CSV table of C-alpha atoms in Angstrom, one decimal:
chain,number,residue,atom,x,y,z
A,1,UNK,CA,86.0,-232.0,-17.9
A,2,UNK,CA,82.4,-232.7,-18.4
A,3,UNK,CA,80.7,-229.7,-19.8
A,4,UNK,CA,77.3,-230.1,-17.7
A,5,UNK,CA,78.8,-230.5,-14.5
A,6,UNK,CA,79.1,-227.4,-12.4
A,7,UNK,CA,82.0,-228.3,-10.7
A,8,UNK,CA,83.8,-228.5,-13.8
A,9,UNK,CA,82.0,-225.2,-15.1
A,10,UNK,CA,81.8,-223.6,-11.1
A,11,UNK,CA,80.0,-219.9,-11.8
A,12,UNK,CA,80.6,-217.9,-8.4
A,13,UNK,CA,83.1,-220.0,-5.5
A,14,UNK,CA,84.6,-218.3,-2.9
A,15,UNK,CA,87.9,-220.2,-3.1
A,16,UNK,CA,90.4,-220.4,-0.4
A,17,UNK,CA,93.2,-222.5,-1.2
A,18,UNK,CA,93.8,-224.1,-5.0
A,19,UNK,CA,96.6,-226.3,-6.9
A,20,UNK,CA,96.5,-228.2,-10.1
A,21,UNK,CA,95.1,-231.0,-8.5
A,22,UNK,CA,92.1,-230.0,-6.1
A,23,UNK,CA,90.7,-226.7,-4.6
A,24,UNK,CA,89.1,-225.5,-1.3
A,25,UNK,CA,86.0,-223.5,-1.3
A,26,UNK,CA,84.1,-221.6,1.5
A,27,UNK,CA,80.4,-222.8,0.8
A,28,UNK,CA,78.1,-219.2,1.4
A,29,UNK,CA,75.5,-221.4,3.4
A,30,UNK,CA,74.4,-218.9,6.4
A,31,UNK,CA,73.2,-221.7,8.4
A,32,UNK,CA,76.7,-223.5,8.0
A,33,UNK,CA,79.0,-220.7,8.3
A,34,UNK,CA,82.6,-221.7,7.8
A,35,UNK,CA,81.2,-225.1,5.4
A,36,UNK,CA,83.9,-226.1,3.0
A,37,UNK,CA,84.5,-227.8,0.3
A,38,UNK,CA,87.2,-229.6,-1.1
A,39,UNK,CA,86.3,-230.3,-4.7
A,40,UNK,CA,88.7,-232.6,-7.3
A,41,UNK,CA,89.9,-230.6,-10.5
A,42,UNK,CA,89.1,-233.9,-12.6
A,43,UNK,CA,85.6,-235.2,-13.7
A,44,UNK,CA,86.0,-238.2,-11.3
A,45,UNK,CA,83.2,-240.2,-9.5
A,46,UNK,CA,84.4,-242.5,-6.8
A,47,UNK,CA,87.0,-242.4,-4.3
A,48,UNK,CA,88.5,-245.2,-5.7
A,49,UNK,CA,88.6,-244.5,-9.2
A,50,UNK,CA,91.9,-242.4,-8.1
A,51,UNK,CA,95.1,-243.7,-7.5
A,52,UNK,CA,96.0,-244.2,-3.7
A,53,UNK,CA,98.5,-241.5,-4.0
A,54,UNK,CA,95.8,-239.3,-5.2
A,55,UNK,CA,93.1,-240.9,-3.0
A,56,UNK,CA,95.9,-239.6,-0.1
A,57,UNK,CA,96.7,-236.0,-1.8
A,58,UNK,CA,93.0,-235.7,-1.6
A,59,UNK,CA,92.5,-236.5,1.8
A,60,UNK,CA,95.4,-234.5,2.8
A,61,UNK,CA,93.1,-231.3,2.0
A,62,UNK,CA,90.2,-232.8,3.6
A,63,UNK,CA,92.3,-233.2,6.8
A,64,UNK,CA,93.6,-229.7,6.4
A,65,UNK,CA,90.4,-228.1,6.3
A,66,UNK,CA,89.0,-230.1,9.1
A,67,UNK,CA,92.0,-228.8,10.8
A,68,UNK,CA,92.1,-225.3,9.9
A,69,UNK,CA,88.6,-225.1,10.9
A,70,UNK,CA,89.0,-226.6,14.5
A,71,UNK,CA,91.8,-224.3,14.9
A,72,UNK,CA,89.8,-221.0,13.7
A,73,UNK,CA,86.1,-221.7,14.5
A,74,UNK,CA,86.7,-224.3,17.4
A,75,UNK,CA,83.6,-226.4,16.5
A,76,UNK,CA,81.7,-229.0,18.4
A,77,UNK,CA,82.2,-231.6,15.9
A,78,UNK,CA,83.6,-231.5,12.4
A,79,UNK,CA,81.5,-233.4,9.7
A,80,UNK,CA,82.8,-234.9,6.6
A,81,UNK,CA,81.1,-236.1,3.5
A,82,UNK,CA,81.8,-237.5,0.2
A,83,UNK,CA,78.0,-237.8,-1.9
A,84,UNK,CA,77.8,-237.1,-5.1
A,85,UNK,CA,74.4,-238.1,-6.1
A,86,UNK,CA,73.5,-235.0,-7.5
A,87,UNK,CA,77.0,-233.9,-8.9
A,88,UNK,CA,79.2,-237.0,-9.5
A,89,UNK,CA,82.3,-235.4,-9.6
A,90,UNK,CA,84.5,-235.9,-6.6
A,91,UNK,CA,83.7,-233.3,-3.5
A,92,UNK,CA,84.0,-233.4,-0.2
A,93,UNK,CA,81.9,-231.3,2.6
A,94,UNK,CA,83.7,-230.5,5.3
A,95,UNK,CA,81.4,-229.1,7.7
A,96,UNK,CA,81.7,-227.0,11.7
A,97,UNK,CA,79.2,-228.6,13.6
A,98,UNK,CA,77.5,-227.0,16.7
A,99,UNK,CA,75.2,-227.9,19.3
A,100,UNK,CA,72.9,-225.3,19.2
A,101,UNK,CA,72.9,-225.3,14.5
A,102,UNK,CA,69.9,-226.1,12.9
A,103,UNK,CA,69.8,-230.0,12.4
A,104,UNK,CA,72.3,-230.7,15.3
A,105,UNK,CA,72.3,-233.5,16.0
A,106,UNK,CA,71.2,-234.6,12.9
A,107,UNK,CA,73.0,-234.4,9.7
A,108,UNK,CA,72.5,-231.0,7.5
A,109,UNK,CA,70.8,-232.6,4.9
A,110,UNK,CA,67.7,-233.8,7.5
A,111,UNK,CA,64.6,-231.2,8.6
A,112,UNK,CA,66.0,-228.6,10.7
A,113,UNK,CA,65.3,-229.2,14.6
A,114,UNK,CA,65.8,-225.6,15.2
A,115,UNK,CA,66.1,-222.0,13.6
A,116,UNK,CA,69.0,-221.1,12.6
A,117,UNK,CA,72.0,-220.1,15.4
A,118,UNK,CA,72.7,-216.4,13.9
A,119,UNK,CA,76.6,-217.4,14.2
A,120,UNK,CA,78.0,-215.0,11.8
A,121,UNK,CA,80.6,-215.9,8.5
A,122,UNK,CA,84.3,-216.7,9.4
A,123,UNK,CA,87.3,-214.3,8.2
A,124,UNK,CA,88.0,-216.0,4.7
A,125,UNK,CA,91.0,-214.6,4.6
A,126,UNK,CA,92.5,-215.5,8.2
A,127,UNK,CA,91.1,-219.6,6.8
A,128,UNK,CA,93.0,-219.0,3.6
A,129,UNK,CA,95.6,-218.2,5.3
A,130,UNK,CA,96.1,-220.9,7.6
A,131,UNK,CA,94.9,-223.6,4.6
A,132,UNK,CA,98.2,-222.1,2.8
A,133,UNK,CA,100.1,-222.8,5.8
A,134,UNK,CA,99.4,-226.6,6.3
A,135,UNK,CA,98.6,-227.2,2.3
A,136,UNK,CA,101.8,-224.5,0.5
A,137,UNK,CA,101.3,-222.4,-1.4
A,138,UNK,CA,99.6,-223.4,-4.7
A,139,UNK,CA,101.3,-224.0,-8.2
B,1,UNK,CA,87.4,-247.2,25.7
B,2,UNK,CA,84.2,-245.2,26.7
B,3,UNK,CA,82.2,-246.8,29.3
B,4,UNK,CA,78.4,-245.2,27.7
B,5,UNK,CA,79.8,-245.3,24.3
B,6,UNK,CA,78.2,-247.8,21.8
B,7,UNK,CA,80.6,-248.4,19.7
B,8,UNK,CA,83.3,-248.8,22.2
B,9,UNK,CA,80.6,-251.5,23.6
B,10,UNK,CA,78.5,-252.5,20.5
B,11,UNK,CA,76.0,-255.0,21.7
B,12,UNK,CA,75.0,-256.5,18.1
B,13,UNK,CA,77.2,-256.3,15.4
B,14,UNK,CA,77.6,-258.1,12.3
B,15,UNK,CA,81.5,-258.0,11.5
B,16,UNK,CA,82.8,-258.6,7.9
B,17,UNK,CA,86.4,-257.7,8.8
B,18,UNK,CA,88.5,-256.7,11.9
B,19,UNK,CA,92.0,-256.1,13.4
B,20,UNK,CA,93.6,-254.7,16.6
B,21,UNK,CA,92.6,-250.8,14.5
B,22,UNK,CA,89.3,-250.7,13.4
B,23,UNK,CA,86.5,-253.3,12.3
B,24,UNK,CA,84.2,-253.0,9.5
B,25,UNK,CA,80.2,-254.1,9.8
B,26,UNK,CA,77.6,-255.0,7.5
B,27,UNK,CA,74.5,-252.0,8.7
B,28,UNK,CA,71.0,-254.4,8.9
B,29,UNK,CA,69.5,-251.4,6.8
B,30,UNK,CA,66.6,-253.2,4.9
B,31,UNK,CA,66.4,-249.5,3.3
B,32,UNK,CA,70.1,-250.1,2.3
B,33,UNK,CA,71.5,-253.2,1.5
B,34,UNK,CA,74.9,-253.4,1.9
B,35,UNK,CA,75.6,-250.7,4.1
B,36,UNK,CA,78.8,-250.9,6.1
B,37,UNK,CA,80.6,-249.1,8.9
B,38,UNK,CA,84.1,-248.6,9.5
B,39,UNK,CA,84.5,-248.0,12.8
B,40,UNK,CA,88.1,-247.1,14.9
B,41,UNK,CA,88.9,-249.4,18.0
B,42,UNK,CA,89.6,-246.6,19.9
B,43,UNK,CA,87.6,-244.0,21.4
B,44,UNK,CA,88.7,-241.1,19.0
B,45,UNK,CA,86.2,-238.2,18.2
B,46,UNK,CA,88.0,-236.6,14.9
B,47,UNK,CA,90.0,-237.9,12.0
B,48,UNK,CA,92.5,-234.9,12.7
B,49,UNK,CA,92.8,-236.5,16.2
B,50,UNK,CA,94.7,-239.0,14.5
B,51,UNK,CA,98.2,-239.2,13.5
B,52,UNK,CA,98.6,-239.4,9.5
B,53,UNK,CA,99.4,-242.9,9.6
B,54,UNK,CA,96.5,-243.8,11.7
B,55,UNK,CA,94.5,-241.6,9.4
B,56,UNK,CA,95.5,-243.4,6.2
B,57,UNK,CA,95.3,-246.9,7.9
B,58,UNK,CA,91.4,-245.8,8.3
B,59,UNK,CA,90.9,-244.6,5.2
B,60,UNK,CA,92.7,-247.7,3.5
B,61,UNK,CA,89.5,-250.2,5.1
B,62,UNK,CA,87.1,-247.3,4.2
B,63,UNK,CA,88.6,-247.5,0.8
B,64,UNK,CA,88.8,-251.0,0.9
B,65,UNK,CA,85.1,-250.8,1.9
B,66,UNK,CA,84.2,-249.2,-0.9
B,67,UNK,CA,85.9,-251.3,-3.6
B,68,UNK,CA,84.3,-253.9,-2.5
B,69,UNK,CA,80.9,-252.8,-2.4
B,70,UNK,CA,81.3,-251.2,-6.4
B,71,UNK,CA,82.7,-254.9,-7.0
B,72,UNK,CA,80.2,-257.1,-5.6
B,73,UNK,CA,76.5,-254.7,-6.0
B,74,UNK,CA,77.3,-252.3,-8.6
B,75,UNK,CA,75.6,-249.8,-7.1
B,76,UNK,CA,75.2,-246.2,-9.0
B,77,UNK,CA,77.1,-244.5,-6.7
B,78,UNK,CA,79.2,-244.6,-3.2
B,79,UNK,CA,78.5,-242.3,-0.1
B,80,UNK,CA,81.0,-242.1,2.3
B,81,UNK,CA,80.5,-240.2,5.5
B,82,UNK,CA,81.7,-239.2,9.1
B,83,UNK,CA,79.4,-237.3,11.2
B,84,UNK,CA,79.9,-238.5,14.7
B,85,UNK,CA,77.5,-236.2,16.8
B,86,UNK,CA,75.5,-238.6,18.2
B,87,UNK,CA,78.1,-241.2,18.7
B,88,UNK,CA,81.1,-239.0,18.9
B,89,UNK,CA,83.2,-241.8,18.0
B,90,UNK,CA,85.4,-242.2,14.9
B,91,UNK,CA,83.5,-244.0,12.4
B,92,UNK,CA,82.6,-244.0,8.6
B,93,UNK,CA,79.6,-244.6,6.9
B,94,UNK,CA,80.6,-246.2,2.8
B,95,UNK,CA,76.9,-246.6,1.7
B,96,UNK,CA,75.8,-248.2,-1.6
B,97,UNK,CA,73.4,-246.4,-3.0
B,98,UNK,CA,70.8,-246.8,-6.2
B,99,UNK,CA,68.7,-244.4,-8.5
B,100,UNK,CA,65.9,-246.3,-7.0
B,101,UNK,CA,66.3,-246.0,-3.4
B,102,UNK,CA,64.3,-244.3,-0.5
B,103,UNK,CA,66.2,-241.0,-0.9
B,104,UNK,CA,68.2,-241.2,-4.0
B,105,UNK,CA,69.6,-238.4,-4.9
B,106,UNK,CA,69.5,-236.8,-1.9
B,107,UNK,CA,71.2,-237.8,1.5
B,108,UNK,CA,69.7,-240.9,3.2
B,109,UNK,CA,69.4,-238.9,6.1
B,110,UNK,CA,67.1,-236.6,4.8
B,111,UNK,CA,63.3,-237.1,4.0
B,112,UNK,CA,62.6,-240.2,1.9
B,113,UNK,CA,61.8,-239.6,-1.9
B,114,UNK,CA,60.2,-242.9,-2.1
B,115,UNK,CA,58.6,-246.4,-0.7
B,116,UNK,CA,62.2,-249.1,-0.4
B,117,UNK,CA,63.1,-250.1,-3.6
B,118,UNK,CA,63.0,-253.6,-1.7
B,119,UNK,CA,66.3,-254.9,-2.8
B,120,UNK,CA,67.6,-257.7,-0.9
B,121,UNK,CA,70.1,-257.9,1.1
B,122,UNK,CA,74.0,-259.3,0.2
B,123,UNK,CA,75.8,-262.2,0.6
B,124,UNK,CA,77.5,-261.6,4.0
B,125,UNK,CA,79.9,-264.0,3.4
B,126,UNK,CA,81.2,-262.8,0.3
B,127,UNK,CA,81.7,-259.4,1.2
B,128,UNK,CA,84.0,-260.6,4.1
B,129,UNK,CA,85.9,-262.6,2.0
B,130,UNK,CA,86.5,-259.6,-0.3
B,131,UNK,CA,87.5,-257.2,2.4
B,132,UNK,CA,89.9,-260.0,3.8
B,133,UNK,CA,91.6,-260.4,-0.1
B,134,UNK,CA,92.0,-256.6,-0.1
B,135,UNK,CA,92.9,-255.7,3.6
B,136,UNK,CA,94.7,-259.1,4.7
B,137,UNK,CA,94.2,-261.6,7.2
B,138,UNK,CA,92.7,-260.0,10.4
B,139,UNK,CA,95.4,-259.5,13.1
């Protein structure tokens, strides 16, 4: 735990799935809705400062919100990310892309091309719900 | 194989390792020295389009990648990415990145924050002979 980091200190998430290990967050971004994140409980910076069984139980619930995602919100491409340059404590964005959002097809952290699409927020519970099916339930 | 697809027919690449799976490349970046790409053989557009095992075998040379970056430049941090949707075809960006470079903190795909930091580039060589001592012999 690192007491200025806001990942270890989060103030308001929307989470959708959480164990001991690592939890999944809906990210309230109305240009991205349905934009998760899957955010390490430990104050780790780098991939491969985990174990690879960790690295792996990580990536598991990267893969199972890419998943749950295509399944609900049928995207045209799925975006995955692990930065940290601001916060350097392991997160990964896991983001439904679409032709007509506002940087496709540019990344979502380039100047917009367009206005945003209007697209409305995904049912957080019917995403919990199916992150709980591929994931368990939590501890 | 993808007949318009560039990475199913890349034209110049500079490969540091490669099997039957996926290869990795050395990005000529002068903005970021030491960029690499991991990029899948086949003509895949999602991770999740991937059996597990094909999934961890891609994330083992992403993490291998990475490893070997941290061990050879030090950088400050590691960003690790897959967007796909301009080339929807499976492939990770592991970029080393620096306090001092165009866009640190932020993503270097959004608006630069400053002029290059006009580091030079690495030793080619080396890197590929640390991906082969983590990864193996190519097949």
């Amino acid at each position: 735990m690192a007491t200025d980091c806001e990942l270890c200190n989060p103030v308001t998430e929307s989470v959708l799935w959480q164990d001991a290990f690592c939890r999944v967050t809906l990210v309230d971004d109305s240009d991205y809705p349905g934009y998760c994140r899957v955010i390490l409980e430990r104050h780790v910076s780098e991939m491969t400062d985990l174990s690879a069984p960790e690295r792996a139980r990580l990536m598991d619930a990267v893969f199972a919100a890419e998943a749950v995602l295509r399944e609900v919100l049928a995207p045209d491409k799925i975006n995955l990310a692990s930065l940290g340059n601001v916060v350097a404590h392991l997160h990964w964005h896991v983001i439904p892309r679409y032709r007509d959002d506002r940087h496709f097809p540019k990344a979502i952290w380039a100047k917009p091309s367009r206005p945003p699409s209007g697209r409305g927020a995904p049912d957080a519970d019917r995403l919990a719900r199916a992150l709980k099916r591929r994931l368990g339930s939590p501890d």
